[in-house]
PDB file of N, CA and C in Angstrom:
ATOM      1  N   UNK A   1      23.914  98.553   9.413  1.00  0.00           N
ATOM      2  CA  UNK A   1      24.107  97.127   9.240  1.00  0.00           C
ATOM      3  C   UNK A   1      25.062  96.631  10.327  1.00  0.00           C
ATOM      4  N   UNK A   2      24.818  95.483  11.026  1.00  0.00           N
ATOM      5  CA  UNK A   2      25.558  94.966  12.002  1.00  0.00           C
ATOM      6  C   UNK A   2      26.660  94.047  11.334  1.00  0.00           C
ATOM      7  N   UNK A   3      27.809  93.672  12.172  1.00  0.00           N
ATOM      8  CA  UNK A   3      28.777  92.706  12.095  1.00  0.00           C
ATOM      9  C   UNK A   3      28.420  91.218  11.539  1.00  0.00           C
ATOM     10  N   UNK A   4      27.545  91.200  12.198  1.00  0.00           N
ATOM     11  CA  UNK A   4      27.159  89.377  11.182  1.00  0.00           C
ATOM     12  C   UNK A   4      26.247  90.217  10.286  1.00  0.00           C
ATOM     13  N   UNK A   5      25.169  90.764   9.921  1.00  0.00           N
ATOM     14  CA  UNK A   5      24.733  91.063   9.153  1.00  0.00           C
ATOM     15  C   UNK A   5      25.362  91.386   7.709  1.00  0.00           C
ATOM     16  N   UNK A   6      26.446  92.048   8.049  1.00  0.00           N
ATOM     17  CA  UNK A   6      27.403  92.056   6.799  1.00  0.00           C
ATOM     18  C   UNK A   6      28.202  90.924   6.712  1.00  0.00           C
ATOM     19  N   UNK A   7      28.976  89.641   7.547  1.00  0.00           N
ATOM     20  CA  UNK A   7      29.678  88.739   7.337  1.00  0.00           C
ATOM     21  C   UNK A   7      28.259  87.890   6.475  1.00  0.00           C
ATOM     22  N   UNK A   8      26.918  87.847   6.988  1.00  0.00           N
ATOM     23  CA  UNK A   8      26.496  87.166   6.474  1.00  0.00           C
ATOM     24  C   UNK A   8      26.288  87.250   4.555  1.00  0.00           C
ATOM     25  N   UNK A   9      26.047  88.853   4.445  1.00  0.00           N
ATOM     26  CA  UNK A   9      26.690  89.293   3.058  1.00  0.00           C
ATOM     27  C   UNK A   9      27.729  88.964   1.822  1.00  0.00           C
ATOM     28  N   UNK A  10      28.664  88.393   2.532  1.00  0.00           N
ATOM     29  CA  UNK A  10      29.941  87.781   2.366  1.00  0.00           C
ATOM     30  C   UNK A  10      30.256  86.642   1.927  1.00  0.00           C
ATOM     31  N   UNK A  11      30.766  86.336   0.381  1.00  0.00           N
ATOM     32  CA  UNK A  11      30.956  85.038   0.646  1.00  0.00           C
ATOM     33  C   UNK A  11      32.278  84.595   1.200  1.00  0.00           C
ATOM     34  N   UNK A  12      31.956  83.663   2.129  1.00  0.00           N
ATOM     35  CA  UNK A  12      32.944  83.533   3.095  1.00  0.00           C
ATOM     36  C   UNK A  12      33.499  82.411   2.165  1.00  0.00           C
ATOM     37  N   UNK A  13      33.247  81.349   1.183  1.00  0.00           N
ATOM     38  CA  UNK A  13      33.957  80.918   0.332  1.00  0.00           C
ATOM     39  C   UNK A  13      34.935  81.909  -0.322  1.00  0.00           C
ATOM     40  N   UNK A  14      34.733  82.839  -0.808  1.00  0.00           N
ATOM     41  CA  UNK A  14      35.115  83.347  -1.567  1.00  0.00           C
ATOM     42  C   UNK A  14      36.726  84.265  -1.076  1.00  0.00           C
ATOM     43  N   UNK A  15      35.950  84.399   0.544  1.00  0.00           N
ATOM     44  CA  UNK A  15      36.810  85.226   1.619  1.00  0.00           C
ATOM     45  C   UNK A  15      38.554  84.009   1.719  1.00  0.00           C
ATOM     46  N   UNK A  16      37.505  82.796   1.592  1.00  0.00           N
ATOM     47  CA  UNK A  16      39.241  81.967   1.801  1.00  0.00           C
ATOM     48  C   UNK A  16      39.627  81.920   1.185  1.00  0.00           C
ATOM     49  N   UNK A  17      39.134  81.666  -0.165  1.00  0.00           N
ATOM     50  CA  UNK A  17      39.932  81.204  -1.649  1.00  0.00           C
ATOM     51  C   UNK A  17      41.347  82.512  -2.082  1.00  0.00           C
ATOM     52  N   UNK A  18      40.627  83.596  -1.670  1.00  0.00           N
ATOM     53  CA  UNK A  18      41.427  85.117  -1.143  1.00  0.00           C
ATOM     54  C   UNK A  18      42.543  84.840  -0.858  1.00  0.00           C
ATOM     55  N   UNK A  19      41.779  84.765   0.938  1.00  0.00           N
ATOM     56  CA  UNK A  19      43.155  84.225   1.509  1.00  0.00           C
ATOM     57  C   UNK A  19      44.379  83.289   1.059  1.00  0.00           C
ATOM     58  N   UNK A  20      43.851  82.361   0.491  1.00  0.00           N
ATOM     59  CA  UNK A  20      44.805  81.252   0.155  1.00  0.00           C
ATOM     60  C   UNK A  20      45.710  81.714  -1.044  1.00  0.00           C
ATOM     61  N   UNK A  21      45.100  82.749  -1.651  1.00  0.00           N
ATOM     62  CA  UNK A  21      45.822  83.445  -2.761  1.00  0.00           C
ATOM     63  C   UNK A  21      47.213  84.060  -1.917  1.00  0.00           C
ATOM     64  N   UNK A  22      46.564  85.033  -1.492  1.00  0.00           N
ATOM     65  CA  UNK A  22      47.567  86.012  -0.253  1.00  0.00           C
ATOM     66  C   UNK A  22      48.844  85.196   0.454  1.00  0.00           C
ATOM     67  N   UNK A  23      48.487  84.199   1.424  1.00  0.00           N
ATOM     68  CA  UNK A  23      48.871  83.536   1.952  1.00  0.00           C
ATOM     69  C   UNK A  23      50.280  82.635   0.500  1.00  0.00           C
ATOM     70  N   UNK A  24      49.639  82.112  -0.396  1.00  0.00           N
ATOM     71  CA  UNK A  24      50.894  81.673  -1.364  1.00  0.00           C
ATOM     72  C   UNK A  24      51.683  82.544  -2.031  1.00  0.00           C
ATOM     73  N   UNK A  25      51.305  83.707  -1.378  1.00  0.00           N
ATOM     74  CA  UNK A  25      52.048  84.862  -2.330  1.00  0.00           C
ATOM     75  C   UNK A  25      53.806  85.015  -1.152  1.00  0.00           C
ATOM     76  N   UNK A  26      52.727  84.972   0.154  1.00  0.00           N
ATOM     77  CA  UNK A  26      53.334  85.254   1.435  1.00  0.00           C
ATOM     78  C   UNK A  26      54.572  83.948   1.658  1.00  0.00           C
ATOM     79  N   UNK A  27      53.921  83.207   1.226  1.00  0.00           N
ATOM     80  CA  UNK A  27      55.153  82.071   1.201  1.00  0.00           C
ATOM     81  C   UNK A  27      55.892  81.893   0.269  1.00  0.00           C
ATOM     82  N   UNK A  28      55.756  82.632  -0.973  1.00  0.00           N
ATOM     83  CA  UNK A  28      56.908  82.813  -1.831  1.00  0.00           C
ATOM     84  C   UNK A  28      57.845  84.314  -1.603  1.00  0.00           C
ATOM     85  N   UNK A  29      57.568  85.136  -0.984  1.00  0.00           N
ATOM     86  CA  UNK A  29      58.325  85.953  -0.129  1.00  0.00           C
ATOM     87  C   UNK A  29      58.984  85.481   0.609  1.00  0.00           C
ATOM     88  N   UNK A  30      58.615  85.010   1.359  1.00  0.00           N
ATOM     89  CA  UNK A  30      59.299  84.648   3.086  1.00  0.00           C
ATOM     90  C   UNK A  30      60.550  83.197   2.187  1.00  0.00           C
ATOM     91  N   UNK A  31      60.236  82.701   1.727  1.00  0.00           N
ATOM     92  CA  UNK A  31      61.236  81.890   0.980  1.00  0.00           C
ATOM     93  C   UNK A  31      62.321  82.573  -0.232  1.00  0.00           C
ATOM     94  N   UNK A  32      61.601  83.517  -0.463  1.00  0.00           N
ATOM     95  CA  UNK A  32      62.756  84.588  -0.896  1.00  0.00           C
ATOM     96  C   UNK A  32      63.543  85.232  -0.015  1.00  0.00           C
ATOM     97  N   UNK A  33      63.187  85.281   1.165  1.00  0.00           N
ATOM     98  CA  UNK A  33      63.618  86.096   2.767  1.00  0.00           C
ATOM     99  C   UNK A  33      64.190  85.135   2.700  1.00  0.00           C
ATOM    100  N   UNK A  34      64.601  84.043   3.145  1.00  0.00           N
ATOM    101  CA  UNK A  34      65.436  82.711   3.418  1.00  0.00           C
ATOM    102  C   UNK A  34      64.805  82.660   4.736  1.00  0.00           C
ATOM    103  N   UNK A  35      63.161  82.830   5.194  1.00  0.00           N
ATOM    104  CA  UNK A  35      62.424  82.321   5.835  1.00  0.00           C
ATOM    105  C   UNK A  35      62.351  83.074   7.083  1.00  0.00           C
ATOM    106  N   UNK A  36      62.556  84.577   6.798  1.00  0.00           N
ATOM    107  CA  UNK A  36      62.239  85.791   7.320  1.00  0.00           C
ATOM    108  C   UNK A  36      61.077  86.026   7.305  1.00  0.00           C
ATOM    109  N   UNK A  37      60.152  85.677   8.191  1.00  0.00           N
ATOM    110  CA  UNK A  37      58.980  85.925   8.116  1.00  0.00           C
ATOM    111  C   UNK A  37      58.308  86.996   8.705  1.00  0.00           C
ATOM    112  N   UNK A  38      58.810  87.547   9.702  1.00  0.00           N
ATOM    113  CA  UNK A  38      58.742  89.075   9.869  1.00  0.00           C
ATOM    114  C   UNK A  38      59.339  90.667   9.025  1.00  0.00           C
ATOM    115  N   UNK A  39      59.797  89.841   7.766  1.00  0.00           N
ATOM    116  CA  UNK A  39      60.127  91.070   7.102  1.00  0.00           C
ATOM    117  C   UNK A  39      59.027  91.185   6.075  1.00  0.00           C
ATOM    118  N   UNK A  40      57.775  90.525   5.906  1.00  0.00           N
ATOM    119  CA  UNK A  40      57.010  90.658   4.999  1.00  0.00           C
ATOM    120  C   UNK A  40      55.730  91.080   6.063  1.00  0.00           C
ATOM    121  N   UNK A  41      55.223  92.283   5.095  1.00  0.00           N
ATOM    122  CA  UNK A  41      54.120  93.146   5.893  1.00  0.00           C
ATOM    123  C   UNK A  41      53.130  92.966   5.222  1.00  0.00           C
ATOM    124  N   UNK A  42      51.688  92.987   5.238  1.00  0.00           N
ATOM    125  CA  UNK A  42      50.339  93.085   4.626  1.00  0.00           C
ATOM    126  C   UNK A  42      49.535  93.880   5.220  1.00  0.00           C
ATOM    127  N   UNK A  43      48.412  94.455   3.693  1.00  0.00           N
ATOM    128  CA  UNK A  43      47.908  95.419   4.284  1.00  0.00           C
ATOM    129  C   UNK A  43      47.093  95.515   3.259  1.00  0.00           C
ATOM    130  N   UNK A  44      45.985  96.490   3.618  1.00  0.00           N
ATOM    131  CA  UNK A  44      44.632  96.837   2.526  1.00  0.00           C
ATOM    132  C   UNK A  44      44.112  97.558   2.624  1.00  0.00           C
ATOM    133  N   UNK A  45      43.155  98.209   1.481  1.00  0.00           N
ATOM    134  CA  UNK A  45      42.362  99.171   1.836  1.00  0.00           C
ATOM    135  C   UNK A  45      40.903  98.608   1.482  1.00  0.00           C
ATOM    136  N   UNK A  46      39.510  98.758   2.209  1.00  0.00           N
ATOM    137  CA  UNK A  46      38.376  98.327   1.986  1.00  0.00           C
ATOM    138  C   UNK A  46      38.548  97.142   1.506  1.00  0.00           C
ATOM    139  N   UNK A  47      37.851  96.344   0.594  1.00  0.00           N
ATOM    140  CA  UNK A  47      37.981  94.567   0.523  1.00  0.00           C
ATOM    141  C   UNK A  47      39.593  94.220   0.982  1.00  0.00           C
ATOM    142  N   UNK A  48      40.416  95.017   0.547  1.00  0.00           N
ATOM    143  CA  UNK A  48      41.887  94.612   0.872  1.00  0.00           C
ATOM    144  C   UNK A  48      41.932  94.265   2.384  1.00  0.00           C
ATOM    145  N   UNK A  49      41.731  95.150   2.945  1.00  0.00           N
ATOM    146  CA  UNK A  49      41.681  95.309   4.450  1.00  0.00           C
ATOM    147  C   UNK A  49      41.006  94.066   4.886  1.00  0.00           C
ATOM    148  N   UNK A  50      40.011  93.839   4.541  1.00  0.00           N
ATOM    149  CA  UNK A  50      38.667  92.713   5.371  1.00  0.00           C
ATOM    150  C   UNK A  50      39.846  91.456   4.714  1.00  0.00           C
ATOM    151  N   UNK A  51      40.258  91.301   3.476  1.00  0.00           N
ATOM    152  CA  UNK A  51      41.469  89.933   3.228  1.00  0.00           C
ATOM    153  C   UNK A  51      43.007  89.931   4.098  1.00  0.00           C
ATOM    154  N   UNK A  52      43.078  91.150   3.823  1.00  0.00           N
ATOM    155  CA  UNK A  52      44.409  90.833   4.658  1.00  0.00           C
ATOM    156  C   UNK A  52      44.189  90.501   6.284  1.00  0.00           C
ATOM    157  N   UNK A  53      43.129  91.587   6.774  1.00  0.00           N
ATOM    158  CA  UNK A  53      43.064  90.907   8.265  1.00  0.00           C
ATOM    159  C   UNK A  53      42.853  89.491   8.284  1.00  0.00           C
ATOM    160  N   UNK A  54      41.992  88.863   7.412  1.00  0.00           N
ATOM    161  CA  UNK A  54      41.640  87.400   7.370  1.00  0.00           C
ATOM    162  C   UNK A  54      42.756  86.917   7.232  1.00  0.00           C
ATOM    163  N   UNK A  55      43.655  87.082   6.448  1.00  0.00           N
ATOM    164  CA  UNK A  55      44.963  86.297   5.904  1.00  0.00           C
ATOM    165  C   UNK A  55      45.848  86.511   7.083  1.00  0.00           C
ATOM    166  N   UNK A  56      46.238  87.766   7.756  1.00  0.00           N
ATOM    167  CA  UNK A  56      46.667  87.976   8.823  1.00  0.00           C
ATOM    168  C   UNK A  56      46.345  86.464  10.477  1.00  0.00           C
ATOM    169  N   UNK A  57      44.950  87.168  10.512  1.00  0.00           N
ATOM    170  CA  UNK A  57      44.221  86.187  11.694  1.00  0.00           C
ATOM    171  C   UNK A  57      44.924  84.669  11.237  1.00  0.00           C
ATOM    172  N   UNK A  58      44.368  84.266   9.829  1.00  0.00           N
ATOM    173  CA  UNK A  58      45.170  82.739   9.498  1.00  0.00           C
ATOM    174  C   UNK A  58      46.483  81.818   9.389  1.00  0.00           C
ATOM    175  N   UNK A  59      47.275  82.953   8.846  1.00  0.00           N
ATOM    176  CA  UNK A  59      48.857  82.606   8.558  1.00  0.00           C
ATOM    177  C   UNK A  59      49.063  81.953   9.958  1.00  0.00           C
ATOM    178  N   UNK A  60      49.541  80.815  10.117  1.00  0.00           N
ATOM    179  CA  UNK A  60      50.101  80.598  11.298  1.00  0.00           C
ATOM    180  C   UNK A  60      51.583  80.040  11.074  1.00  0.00           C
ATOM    181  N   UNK A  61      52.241  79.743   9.677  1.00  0.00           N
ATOM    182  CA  UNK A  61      53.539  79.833   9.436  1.00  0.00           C
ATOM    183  C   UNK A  61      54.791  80.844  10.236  1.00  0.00           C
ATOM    184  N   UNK A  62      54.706  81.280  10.585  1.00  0.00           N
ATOM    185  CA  UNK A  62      55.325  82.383  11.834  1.00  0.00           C
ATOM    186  C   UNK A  62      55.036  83.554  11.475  1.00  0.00           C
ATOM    187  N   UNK A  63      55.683  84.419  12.391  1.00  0.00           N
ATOM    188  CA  UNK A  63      55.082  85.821  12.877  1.00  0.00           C
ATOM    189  C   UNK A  63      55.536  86.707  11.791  1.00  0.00           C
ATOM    190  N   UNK A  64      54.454  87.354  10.829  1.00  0.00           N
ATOM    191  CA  UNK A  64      54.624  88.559  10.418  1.00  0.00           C
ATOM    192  C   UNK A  64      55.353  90.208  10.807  1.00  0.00           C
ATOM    193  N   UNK A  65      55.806  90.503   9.640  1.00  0.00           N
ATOM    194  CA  UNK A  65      56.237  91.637  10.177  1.00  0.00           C
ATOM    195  C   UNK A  65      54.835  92.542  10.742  1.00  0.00           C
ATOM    196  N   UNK A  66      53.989  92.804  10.035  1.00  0.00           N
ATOM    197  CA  UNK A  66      53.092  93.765  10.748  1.00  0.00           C
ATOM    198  C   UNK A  66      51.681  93.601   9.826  1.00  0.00           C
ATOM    199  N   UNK A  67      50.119  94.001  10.134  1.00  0.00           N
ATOM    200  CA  UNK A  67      49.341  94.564   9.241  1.00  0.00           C
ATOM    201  C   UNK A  67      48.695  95.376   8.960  1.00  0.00           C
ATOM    202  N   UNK A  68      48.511  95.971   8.179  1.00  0.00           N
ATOM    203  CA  UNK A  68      47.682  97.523   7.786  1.00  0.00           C
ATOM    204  C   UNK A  68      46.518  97.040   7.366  1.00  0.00           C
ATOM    205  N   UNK A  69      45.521  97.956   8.537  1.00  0.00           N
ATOM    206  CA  UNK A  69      43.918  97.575   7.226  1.00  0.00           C
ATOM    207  C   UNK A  69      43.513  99.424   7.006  1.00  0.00           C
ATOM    208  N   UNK A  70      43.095  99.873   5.885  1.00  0.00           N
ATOM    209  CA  UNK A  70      42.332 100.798   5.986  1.00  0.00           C
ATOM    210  C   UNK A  70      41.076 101.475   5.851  1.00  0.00           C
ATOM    211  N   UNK A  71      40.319 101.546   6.361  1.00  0.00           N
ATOM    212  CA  UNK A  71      38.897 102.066   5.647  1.00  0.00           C
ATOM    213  C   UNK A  71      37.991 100.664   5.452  1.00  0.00           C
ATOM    214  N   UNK A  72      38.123  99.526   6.663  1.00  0.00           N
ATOM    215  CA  UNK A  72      37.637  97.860   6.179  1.00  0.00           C
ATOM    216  C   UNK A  72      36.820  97.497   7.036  1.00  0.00           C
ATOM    217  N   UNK A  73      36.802  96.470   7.108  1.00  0.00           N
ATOM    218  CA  UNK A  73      35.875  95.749   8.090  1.00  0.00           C
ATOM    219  C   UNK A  73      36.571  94.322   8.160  1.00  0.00           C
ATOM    220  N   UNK A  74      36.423  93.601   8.998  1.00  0.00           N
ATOM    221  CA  UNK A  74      36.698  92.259   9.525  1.00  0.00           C
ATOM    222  C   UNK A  74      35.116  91.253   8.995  1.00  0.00           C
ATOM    223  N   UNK A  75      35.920  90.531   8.070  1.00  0.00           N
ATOM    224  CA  UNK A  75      34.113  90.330   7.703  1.00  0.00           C
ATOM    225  C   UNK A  75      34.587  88.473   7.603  1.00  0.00           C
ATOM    226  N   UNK A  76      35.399  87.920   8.142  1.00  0.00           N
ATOM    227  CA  UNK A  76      35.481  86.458   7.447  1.00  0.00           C
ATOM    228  C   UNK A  76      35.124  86.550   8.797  1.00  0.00           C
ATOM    229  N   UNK A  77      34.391  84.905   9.111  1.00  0.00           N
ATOM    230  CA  UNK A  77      34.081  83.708   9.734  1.00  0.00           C
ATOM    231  C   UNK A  77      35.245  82.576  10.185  1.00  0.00           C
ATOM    232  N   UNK A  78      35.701  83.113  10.867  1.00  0.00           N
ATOM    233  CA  UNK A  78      36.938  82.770  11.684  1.00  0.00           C
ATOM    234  C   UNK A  78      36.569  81.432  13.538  1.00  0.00           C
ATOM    235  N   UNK A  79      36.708  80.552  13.418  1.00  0.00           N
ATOM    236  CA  UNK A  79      37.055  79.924  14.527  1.00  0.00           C
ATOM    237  C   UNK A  79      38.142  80.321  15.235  1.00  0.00           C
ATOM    238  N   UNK A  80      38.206  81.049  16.143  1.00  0.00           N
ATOM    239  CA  UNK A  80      39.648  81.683  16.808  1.00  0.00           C
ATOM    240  C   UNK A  80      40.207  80.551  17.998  1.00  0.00           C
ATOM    241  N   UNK A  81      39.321  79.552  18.102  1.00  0.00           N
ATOM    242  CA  UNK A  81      39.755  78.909  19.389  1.00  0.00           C
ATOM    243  C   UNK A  81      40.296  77.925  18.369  1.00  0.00           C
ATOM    244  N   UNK A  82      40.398  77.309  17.248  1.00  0.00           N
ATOM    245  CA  UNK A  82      40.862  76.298  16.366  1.00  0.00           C
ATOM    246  C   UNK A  82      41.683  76.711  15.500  1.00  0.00           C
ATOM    247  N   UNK A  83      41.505  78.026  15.106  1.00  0.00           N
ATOM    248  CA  UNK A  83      42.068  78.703  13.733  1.00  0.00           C
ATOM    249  C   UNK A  83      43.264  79.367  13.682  1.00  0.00           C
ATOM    250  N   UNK A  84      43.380  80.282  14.974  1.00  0.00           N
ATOM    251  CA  UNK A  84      44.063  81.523  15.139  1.00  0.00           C
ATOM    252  C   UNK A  84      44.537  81.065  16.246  1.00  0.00           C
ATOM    253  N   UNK A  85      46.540  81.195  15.804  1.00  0.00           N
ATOM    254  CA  UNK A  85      47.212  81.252  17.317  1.00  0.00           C
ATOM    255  C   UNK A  85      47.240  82.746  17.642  1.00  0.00           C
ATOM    256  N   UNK A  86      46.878  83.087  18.990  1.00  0.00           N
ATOM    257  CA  UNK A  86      46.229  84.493  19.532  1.00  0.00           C
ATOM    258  C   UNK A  86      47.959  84.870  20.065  1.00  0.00           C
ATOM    259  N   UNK A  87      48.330  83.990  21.054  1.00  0.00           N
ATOM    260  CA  UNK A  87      49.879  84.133  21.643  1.00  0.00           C
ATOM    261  C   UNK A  87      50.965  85.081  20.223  1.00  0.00           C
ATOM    262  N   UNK A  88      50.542  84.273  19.221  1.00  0.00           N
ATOM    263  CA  UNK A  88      52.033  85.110  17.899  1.00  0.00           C
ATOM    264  C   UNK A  88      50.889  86.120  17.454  1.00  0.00           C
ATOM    265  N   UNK A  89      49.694  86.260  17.079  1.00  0.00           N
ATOM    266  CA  UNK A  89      49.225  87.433  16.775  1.00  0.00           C
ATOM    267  C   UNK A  89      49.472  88.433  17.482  1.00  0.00           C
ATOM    268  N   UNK A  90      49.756  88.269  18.845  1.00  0.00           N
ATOM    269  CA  UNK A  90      49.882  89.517  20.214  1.00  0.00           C
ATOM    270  C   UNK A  90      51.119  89.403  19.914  1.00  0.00           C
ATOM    271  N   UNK A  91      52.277  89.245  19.418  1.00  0.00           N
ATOM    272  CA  UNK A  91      53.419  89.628  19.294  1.00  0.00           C
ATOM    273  C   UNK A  91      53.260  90.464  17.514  1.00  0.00           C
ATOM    274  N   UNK A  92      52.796  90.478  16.942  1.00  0.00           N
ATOM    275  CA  UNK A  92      52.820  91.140  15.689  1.00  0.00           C
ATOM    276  C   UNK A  92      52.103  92.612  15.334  1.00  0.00           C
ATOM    277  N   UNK A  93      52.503  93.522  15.133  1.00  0.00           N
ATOM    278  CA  UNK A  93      52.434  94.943  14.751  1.00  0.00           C
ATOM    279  C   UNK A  93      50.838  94.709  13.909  1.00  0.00           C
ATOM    280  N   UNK A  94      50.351  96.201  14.157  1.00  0.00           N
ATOM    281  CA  UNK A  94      49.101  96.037  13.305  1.00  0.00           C
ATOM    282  C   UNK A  94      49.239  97.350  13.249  1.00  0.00           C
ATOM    283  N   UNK A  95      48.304  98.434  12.123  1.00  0.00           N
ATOM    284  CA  UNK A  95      48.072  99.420  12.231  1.00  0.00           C
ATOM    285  C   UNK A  95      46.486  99.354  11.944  1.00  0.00           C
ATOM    286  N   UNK A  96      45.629 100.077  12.227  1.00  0.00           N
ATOM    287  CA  UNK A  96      44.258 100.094  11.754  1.00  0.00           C
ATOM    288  C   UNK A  96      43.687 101.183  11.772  1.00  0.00           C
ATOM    289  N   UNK A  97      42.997 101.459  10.713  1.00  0.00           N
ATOM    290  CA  UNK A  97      42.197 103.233  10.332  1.00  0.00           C
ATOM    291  C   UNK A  97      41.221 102.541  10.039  1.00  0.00           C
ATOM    292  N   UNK A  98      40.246 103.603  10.105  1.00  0.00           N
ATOM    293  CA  UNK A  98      38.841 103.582   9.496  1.00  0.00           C
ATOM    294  C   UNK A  98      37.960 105.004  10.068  1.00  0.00           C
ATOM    295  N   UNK A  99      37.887 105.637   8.999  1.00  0.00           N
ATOM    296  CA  UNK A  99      37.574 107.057   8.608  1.00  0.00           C
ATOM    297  C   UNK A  99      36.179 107.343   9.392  1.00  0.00           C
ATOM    298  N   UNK A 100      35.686 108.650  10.137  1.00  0.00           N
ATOM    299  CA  UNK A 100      34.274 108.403  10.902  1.00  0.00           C
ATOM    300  C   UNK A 100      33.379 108.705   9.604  1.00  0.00           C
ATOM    301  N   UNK A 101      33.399 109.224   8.926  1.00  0.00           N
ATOM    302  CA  UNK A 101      32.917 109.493   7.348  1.00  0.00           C
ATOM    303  C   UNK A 101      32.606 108.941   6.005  1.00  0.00           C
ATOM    304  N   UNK A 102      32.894 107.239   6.377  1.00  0.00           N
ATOM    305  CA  UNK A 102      32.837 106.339   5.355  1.00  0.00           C
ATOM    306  C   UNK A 102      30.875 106.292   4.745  1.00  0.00           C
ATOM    307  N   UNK A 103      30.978 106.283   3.876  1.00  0.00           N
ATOM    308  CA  UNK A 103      29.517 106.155   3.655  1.00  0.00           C
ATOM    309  C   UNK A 103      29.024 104.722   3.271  1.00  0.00           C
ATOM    310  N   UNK A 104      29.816 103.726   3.066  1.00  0.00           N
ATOM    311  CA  UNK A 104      29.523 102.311   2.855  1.00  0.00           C
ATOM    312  C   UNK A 104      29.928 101.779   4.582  1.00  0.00           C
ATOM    313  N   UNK A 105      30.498 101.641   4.899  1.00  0.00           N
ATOM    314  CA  UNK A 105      31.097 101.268   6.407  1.00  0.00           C
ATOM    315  C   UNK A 105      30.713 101.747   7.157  1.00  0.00           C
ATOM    316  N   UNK A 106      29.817 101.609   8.909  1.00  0.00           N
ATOM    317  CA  UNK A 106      30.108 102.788   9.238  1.00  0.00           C
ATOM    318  C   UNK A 106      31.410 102.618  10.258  1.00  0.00           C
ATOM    319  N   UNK A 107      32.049 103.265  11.144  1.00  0.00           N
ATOM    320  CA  UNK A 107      33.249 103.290  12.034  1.00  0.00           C
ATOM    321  C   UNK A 107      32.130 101.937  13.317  1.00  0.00           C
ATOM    322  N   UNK A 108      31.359 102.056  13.258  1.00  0.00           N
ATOM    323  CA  UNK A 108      30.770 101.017  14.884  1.00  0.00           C
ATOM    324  C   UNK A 108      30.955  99.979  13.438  1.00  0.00           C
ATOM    325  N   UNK A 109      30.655  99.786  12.751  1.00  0.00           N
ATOM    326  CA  UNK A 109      30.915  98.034  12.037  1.00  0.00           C
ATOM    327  C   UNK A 109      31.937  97.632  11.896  1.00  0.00           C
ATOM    328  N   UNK A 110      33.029  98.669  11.391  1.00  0.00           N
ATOM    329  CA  UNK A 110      34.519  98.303  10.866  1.00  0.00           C
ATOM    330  C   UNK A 110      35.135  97.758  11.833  1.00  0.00           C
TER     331      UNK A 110
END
């Protein structure tokens, strides 16, 4: 299965409503930080992974501490030239796995 083939899979409604969960969680942290926004990290494994990168790519409230995806795929429908500041994402930590052995995923989709 290809990259849009599976985003098309996806409800990408469903992918933001996610996000927007994540994201208000993230801003009641970072306001517990007294607006430390690099001390709060996100991360996932399989659906986790495909939300947090989304939530990641979106947050544009300032720069995260870092994100973990594991074992995922990048599956939201993202405008990057409107959506995503690219400049603070290239300053923020990421880690990313994805196993050559997945039997739902393969490693060329993730």
């Amino acid at each position: 299965m290809s990259k849009e083939d599976m985003r098309q899979l996806m409800s990408q409604e469903e992918i933001r409503d996610s996000v927007r969960i994540v994201t208000d969680i993230i801003k009641s942290e970072v306001t517990l930080l007294d607006g430390q926004h690099e001390k709060v990290f996100i991360g996932g494994f399989s659906q986790g992974c495909a939300i947090s990168l989304a939530t990641f790519l979106l947050y544009r409230q300032g720069r995260l501490g870092g994100c973990v995806g594991l074992s995922g795929a990048h599956s939201a429908i993202i405008d990057y030239e409107h959506e995503v500041d690219m400049p603070l994402k290239k300053q923020t930590k990421m880690f990313l796995y994805h196993g050559e052995d997945d039997p739902v995923i393969a490693v060329e989709t993730a």
